[in-house]
Coordinates of N, CA, C and O in Angstrom, one line a residue:
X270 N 25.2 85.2 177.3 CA 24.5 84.0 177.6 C 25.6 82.9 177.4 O 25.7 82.3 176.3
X271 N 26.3 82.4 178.4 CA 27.4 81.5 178.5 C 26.5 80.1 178.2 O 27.1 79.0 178.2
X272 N 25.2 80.2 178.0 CA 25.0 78.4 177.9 C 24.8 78.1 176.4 O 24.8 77.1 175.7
X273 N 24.4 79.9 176.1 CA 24.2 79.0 174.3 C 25.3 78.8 173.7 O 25.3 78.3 172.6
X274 N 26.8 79.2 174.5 CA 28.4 79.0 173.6 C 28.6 77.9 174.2 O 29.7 77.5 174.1
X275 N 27.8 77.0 174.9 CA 28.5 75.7 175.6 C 28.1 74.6 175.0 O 27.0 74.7 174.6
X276 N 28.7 73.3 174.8 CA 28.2 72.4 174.7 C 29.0 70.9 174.9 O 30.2 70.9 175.2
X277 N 28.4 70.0 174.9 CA 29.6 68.9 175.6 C 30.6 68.3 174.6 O 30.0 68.1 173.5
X278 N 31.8 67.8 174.6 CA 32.4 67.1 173.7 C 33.3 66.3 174.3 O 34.1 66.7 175.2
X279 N 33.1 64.9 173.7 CA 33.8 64.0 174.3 C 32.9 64.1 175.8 O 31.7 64.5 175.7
X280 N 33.5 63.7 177.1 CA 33.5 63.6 178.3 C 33.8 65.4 178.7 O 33.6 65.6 179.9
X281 N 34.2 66.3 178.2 CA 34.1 67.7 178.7 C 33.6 68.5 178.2 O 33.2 68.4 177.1
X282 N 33.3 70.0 179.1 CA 31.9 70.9 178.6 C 32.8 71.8 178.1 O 33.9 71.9 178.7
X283 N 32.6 72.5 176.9 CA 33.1 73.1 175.9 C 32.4 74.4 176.0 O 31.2 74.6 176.1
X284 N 33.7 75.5 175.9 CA 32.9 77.1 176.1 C 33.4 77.6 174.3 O 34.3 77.0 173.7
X285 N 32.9 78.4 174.0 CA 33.3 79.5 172.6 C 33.6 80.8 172.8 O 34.0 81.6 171.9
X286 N 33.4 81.2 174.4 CA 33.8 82.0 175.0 C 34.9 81.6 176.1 O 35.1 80.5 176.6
X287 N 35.6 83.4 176.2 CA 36.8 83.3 177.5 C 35.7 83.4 178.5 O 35.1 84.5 178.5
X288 N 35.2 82.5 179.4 CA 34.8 82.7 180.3 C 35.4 81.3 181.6 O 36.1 80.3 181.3
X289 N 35.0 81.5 182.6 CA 35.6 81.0 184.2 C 34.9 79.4 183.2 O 34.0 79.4 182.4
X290 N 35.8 78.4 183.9 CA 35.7 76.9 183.7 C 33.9 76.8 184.1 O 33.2 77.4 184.9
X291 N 33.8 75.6 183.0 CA 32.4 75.3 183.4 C 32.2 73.8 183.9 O 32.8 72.7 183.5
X292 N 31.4 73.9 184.8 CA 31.0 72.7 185.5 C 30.5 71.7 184.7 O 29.4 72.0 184.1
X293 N 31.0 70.5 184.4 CA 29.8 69.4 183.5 C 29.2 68.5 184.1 O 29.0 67.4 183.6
X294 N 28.9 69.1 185.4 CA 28.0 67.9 186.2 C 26.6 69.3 186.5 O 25.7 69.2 187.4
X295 N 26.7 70.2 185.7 CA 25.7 71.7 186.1 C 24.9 72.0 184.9 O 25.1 72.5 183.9
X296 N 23.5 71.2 185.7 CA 22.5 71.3 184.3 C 21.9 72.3 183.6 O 21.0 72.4 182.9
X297 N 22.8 73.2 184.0 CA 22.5 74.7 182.9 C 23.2 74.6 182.5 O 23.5 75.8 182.5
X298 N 24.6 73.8 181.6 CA 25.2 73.9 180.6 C 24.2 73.4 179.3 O 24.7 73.4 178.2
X299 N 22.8 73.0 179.4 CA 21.9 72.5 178.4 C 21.0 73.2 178.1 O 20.2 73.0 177.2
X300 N 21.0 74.2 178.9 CA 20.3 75.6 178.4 C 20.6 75.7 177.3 O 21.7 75.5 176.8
X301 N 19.3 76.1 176.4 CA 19.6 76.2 175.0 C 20.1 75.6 173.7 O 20.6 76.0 172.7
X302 N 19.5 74.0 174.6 CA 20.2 73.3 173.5 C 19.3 72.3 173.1 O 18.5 72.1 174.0
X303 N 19.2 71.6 172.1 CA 18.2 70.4 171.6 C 17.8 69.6 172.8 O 16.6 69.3 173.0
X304 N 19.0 69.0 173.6 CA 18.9 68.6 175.1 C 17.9 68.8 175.6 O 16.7 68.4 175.4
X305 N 18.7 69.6 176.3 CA 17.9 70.7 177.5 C 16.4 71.0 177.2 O 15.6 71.1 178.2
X306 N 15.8 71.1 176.0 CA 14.8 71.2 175.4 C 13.8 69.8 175.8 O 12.8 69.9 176.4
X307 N 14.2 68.7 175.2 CA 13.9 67.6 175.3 C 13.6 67.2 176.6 O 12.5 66.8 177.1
X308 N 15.0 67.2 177.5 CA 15.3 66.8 179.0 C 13.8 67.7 179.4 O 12.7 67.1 179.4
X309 N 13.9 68.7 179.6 CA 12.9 69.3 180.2 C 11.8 69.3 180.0 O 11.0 69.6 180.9
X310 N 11.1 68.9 178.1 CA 9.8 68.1 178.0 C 9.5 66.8 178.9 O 8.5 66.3 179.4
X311 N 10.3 66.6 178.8 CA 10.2 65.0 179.5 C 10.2 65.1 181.4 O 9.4 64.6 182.2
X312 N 11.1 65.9 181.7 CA 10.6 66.3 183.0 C 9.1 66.6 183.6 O 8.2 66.0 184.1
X313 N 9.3 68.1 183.1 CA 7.6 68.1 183.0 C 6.6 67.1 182.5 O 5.4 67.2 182.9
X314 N 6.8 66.3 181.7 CA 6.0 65.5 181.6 C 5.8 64.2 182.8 O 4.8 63.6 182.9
X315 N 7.4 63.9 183.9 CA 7.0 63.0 184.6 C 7.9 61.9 184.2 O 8.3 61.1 185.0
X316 N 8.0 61.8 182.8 CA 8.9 60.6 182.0 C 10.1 60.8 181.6 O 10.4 61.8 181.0
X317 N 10.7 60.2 181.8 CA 11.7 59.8 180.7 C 12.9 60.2 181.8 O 12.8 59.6 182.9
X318 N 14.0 61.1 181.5 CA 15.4 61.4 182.2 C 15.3 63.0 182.4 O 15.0 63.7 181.4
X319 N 15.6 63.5 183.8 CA 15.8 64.7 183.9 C 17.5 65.2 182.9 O 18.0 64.5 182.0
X320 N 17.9 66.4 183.4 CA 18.9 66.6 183.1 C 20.0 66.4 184.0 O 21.1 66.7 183.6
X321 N 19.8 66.1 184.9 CA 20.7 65.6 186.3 C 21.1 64.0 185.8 O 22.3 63.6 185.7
X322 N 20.3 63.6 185.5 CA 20.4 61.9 185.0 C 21.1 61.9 183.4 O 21.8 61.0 183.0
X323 N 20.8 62.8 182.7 CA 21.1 62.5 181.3 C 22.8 62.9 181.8 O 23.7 62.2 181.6
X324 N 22.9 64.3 182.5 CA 24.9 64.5 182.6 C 25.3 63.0 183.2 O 26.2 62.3 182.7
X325 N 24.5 62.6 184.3 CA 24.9 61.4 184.7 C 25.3 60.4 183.7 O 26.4 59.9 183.7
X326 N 24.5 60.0 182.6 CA 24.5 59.1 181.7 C 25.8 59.2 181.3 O 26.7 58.4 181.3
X327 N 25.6 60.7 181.0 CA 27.1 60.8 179.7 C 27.8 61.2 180.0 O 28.6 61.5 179.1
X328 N 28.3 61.3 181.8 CA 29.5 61.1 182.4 C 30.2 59.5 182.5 O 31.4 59.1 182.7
X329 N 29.1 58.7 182.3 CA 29.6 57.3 182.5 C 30.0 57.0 180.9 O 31.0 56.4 180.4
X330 N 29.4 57.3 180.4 CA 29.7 57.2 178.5 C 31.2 57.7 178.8 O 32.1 57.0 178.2
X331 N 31.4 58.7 179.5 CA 32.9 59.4 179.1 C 33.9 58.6 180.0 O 35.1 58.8 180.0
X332 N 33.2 57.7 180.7 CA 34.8 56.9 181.8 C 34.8 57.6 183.1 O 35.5 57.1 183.9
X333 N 34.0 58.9 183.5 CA 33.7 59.3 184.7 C 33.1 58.5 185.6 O 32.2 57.7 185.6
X334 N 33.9 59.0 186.7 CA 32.8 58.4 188.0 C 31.7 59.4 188.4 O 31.8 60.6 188.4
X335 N 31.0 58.7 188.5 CA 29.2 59.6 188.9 C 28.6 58.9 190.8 O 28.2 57.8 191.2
X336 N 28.7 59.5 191.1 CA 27.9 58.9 192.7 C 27.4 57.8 192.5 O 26.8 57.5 191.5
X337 N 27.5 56.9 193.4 CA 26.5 55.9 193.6 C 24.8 55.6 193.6 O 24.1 54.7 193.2
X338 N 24.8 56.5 194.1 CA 23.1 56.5 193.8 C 22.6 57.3 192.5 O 21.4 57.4 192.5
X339 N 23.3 57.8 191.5 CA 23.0 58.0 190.6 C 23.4 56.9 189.8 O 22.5 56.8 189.0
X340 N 23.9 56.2 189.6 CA 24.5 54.9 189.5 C 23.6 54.1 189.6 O 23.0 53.5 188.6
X341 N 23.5 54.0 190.6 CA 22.2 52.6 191.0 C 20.7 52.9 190.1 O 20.1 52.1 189.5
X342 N 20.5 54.4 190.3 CA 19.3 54.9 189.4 C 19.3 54.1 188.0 O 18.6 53.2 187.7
X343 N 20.5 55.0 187.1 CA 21.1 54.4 185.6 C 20.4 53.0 185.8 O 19.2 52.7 185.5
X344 N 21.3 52.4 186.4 CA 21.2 51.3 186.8 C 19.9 50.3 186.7 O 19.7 49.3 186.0
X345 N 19.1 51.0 187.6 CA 17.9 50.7 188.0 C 17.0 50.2 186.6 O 16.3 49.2 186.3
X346 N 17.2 51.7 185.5 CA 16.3 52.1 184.6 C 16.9 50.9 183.2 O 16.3 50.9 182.2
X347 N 18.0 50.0 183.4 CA 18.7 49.2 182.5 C 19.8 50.7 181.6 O 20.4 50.3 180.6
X348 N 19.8 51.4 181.8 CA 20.8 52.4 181.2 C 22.3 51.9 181.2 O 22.9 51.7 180.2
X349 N 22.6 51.9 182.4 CA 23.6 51.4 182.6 C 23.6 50.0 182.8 O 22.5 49.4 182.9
X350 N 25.1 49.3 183.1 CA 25.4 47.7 183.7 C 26.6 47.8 184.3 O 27.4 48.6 183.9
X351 N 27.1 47.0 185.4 CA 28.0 46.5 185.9 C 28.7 45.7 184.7 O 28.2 44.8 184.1
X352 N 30.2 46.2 184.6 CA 31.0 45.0 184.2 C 31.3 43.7 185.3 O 30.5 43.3 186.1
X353 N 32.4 43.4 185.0 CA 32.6 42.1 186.1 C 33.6 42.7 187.4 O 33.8 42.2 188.5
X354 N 34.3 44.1 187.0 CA 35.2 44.5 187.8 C 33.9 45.7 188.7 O 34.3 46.3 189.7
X355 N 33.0 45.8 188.4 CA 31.9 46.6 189.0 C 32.1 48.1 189.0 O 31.9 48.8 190.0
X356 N 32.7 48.6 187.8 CA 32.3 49.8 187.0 C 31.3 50.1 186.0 O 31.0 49.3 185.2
X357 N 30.9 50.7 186.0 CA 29.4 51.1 185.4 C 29.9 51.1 183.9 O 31.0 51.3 183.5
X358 N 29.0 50.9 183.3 CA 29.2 50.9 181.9 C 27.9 51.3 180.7 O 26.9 50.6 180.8
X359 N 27.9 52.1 179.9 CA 26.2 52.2 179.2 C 26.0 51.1 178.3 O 26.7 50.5 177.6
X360 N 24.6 51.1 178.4 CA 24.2 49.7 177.6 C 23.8 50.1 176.4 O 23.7 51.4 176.3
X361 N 23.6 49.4 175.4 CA 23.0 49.9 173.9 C 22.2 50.7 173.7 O 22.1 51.6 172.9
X362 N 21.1 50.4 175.1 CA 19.9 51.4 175.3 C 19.9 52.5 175.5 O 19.1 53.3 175.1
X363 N 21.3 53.0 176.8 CA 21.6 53.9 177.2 C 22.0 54.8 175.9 O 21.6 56.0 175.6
X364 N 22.9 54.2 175.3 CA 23.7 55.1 173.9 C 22.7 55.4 173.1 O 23.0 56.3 172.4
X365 N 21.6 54.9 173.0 CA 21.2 55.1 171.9 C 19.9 56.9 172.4 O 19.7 58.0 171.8
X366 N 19.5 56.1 173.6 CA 18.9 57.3 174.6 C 19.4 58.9 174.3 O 18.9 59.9 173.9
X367 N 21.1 58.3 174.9 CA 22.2 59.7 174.6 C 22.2 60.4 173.4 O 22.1 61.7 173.5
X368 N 22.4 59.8 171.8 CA 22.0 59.9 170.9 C 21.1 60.7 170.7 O 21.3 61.8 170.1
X369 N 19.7 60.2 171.2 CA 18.2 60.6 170.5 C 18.1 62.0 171.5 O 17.8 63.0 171.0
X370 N 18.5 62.0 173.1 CA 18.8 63.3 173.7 C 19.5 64.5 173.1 O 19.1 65.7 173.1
X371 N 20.4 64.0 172.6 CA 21.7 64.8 172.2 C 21.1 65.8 170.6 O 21.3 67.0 170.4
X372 N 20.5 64.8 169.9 CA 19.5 65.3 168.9 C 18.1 66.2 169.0 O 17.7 67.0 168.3
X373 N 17.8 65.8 170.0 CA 16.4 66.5 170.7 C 15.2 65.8 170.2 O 14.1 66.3 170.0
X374 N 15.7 64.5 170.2 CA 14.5 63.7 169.4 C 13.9 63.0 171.0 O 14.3 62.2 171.8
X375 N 12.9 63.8 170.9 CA 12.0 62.9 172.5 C 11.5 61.7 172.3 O 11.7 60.8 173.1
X376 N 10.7 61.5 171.1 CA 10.4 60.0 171.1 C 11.1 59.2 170.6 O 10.8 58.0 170.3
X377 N 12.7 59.7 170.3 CA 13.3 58.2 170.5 C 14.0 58.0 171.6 O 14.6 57.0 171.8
X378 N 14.1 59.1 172.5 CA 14.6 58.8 173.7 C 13.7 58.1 174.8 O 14.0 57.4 175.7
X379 N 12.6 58.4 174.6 CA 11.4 57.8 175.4 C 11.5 56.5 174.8 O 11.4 55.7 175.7
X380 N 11.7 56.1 173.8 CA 11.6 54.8 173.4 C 13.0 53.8 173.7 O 12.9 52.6 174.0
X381 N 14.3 54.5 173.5 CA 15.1 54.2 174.1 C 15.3 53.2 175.7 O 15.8 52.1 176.0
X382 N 14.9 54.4 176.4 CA 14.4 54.9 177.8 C 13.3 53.4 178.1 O 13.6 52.5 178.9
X383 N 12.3 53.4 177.1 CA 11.3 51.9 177.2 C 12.2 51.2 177.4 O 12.4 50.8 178.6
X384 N 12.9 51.1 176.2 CA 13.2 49.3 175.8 C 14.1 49.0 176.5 O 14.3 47.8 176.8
X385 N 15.2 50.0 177.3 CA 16.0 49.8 178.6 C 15.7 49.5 179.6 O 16.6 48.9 180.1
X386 N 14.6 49.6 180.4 CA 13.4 49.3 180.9 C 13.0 47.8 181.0 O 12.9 47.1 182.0
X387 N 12.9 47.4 179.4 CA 12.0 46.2 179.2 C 13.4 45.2 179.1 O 13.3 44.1 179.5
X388 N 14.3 45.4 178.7 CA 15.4 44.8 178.7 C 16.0 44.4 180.0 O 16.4 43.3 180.4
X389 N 16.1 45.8 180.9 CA 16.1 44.9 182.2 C 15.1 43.9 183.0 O 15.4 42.7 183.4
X390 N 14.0 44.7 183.0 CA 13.1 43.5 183.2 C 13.1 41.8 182.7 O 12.9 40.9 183.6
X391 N 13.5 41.5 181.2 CA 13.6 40.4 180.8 C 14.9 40.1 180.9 O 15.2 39.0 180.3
X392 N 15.8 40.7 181.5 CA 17.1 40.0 182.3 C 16.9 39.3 183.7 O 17.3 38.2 184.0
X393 N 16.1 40.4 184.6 CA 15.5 39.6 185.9 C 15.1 38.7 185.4 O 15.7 37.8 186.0
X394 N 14.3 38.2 184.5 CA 13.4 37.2 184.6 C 14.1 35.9 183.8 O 13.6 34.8 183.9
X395 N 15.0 36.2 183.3 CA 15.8 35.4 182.9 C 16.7 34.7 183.9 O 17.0 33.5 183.9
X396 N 17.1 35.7 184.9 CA 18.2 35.8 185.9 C 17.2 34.5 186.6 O 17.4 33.3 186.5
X397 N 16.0 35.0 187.2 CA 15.3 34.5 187.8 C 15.0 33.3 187.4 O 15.0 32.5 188.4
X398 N 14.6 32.8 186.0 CA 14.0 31.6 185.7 C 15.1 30.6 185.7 O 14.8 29.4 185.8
X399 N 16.4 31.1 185.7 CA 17.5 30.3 185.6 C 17.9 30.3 187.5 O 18.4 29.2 187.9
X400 N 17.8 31.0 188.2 CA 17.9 30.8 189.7 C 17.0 29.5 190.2 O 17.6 28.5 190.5
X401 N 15.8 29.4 190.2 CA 14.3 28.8 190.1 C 14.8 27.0 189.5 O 14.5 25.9 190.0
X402 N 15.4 27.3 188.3 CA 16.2 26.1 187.4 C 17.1 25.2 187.9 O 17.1 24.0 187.7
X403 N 18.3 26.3 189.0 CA 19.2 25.8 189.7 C 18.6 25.3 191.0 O 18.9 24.2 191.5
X404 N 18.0 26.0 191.4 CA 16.9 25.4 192.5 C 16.6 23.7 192.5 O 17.1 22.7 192.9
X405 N 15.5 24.1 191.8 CA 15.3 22.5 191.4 C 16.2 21.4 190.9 O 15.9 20.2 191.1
X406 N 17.1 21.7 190.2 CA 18.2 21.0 189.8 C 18.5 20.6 191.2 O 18.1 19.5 191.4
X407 N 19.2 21.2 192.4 CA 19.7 20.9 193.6 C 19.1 19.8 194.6 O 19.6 18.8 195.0
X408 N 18.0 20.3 194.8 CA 16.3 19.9 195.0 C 16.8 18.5 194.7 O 17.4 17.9 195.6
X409 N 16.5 17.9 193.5 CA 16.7 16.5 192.5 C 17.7 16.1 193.2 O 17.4 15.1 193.8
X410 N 18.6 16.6 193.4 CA 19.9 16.2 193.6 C 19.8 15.6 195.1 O 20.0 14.5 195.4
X411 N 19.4 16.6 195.9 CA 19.3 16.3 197.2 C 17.6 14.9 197.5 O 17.1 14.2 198.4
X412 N 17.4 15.0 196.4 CA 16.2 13.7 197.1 C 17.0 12.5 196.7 O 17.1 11.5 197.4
X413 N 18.0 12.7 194.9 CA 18.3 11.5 194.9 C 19.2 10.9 195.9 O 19.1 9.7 196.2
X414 N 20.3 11.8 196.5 CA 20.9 11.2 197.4 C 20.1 10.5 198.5 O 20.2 9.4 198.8
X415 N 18.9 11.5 199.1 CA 18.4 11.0 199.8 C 17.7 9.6 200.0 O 17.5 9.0 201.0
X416 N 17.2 8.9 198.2 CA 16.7 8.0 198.0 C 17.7 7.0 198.4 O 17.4 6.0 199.1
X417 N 19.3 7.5 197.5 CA 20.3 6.4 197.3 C 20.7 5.9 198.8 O 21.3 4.9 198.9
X418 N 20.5 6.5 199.9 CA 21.1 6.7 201.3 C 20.1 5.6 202.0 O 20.5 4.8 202.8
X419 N 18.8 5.8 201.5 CA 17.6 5.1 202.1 C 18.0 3.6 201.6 O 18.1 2.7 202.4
X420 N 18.3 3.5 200.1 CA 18.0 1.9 199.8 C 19.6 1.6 200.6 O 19.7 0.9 201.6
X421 N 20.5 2.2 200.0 CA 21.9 1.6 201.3 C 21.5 1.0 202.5 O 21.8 -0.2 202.8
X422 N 20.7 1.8 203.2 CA 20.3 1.3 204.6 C 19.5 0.6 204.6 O 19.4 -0.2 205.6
X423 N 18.5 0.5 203.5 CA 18.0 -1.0 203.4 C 18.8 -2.2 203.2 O 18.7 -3.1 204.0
X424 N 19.4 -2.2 202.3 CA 20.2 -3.2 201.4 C 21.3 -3.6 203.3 O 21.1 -4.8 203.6
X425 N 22.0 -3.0 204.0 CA 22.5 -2.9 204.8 C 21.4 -3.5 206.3 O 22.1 -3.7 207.3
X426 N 20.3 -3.6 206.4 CA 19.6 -3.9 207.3 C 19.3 -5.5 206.5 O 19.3 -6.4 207.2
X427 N 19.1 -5.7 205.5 CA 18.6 -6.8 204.9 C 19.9 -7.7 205.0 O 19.9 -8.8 205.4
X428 N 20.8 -7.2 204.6 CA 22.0 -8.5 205.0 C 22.5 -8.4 206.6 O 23.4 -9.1 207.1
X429 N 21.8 -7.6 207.0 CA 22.2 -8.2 208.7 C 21.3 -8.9 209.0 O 21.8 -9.7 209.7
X430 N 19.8 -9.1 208.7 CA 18.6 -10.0 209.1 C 19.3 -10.9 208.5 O 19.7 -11.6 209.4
X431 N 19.9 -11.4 207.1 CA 20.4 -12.3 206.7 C 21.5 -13.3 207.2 O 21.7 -14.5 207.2
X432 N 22.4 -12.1 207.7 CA 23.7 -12.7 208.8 C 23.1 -13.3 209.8 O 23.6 -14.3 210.3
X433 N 21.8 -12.6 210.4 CA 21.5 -12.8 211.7 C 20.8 -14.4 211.5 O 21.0 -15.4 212.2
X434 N 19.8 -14.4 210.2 CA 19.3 -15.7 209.7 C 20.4 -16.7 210.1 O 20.3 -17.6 210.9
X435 N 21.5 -16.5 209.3 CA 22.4 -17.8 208.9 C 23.1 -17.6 210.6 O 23.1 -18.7 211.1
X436 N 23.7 -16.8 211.5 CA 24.0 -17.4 212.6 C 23.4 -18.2 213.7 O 23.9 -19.0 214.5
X437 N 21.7 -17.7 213.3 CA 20.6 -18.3 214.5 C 20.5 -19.6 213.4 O 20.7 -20.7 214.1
X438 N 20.4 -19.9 212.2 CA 20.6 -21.3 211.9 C 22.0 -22.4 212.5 O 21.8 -23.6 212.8
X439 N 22.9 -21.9 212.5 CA 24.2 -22.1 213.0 C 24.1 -22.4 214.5 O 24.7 -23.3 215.1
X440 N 23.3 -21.6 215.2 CA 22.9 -21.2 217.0 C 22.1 -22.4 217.1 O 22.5 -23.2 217.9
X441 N 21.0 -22.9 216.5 CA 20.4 -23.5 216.2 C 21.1 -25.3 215.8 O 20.9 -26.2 216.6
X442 N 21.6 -25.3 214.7 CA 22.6 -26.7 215.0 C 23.4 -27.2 216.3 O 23.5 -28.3 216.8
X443 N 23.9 -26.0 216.7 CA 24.8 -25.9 217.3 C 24.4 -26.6 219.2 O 25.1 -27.2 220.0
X444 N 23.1 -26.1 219.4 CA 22.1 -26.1 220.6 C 21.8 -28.0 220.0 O 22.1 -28.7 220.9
X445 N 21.4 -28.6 219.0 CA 20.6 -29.8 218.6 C 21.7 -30.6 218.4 O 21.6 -31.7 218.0

C-alpha cells in the first residue's frame, strides 16, 4: 500500500518505500491519512475542499504554480490572494484550513474554509464602498467645476452688458 508510506513534506510527496516517483498533484497520495479522511468527509458532504483543491492549496503554500482555474477557485473561496506582482499567495485562512486539514480536524477546516469566505466577502464590500466613495467624490468634483464654469460665464456676460452699458452711454453723448 504505497499511500499509507506517503506523505507530504515541505512542497514534496515523500515515499518510506523504494517505489517509482510519486505524483503530488495525485489525490491518492492522501489515501490513508488524517487528510484524505477529512477531504473526503467534506466532499461527500458537498462542503468545504475536495482533495484536488486542498493539493492545490498546498502547492501554492509551497511556491508552486497550480493552473489557473484552480487559482481563480482558491481564489474565489478567499484562500488564496494575488500579490502585487500577481502570484498567488495563501491567506491566514487558507494556512490555517491547511493546518486543520493536515490534522484531520473538519470543523476547523470548515471553519477556516467560513471565515475565508466571509473575509472575502467583506473585502468586496469594502473594495466596493470605497469605489462608490470615489465615485461620488468625482461626481462633487465634476458639479463644482461645473458650478464654477457657470458663474464665470455669468460674471463674464455681466461685464459685457456693463461694457455694453457704458459704450451705448458714450454712443449716446456722442449722437446729443
Amino acid at each position: 500500500d504505497r499511500s499509507a508510506d506517503c506523505y507530504i513534506q515541505g512542497d514534496a510527496a515523500v515515499t518510506t518505500q523504494d517505489t517509482a516517483p510519486i505524483d503530488p498533484t495525485d489525490p491518492a497520495i492522501l489515501d490513508d491519512t488524517p487528510a484524505g479522511a477529512v477531504l473526503d468527509e467534506m466532499t461527500d458532504a458537498g462542503r468545504g475542499m475536495t482533495r484536488a483543491g486542498f493539493l492545490a492549496l498546498y502547492a501554492v503554500f509551497g511556491g508552486d504554480e497550480i493552473p489557473e482555474e484552480a487559482a481563480g477557485a482558491l481564489e474565489g473561496a478567499g484562500l488564496i490572494e494575488r500579490a502585487r506582482d500577481g502570484t498567488p499567495r495563501v491567506t491566514t485562512h487558507g494556512r490555517a484550513a491547511i493546518r486543520a486539514i493536515s490534522r484531520g480536524d473538519k470543523g476547523g477546516a470548515l471553519e477556516a474554509i467560513g471565515r475565508a469566505a466571509d473575509a472575502k466577502a467583506e473585502r468586496a464590500d469594502r473594495e466596493t464602498a470605497r469605489a462608490q466613495k470615489e465615485d461620488e467624490k468625482t461626481k462633487r468634483a465634476a458639479e463644482r467645476d461645473r458650478a464654477s464654469a457657470e458663474r464665470g460665464a455669468e460674471r463674464v456676460r455681466r461685464r459685457k452688458e456693463r461694457e455694453d452699458a457704458r459704450s451705448g452711454h458714450v454712443q449716446a453723448d456722442v449722437d446729443a
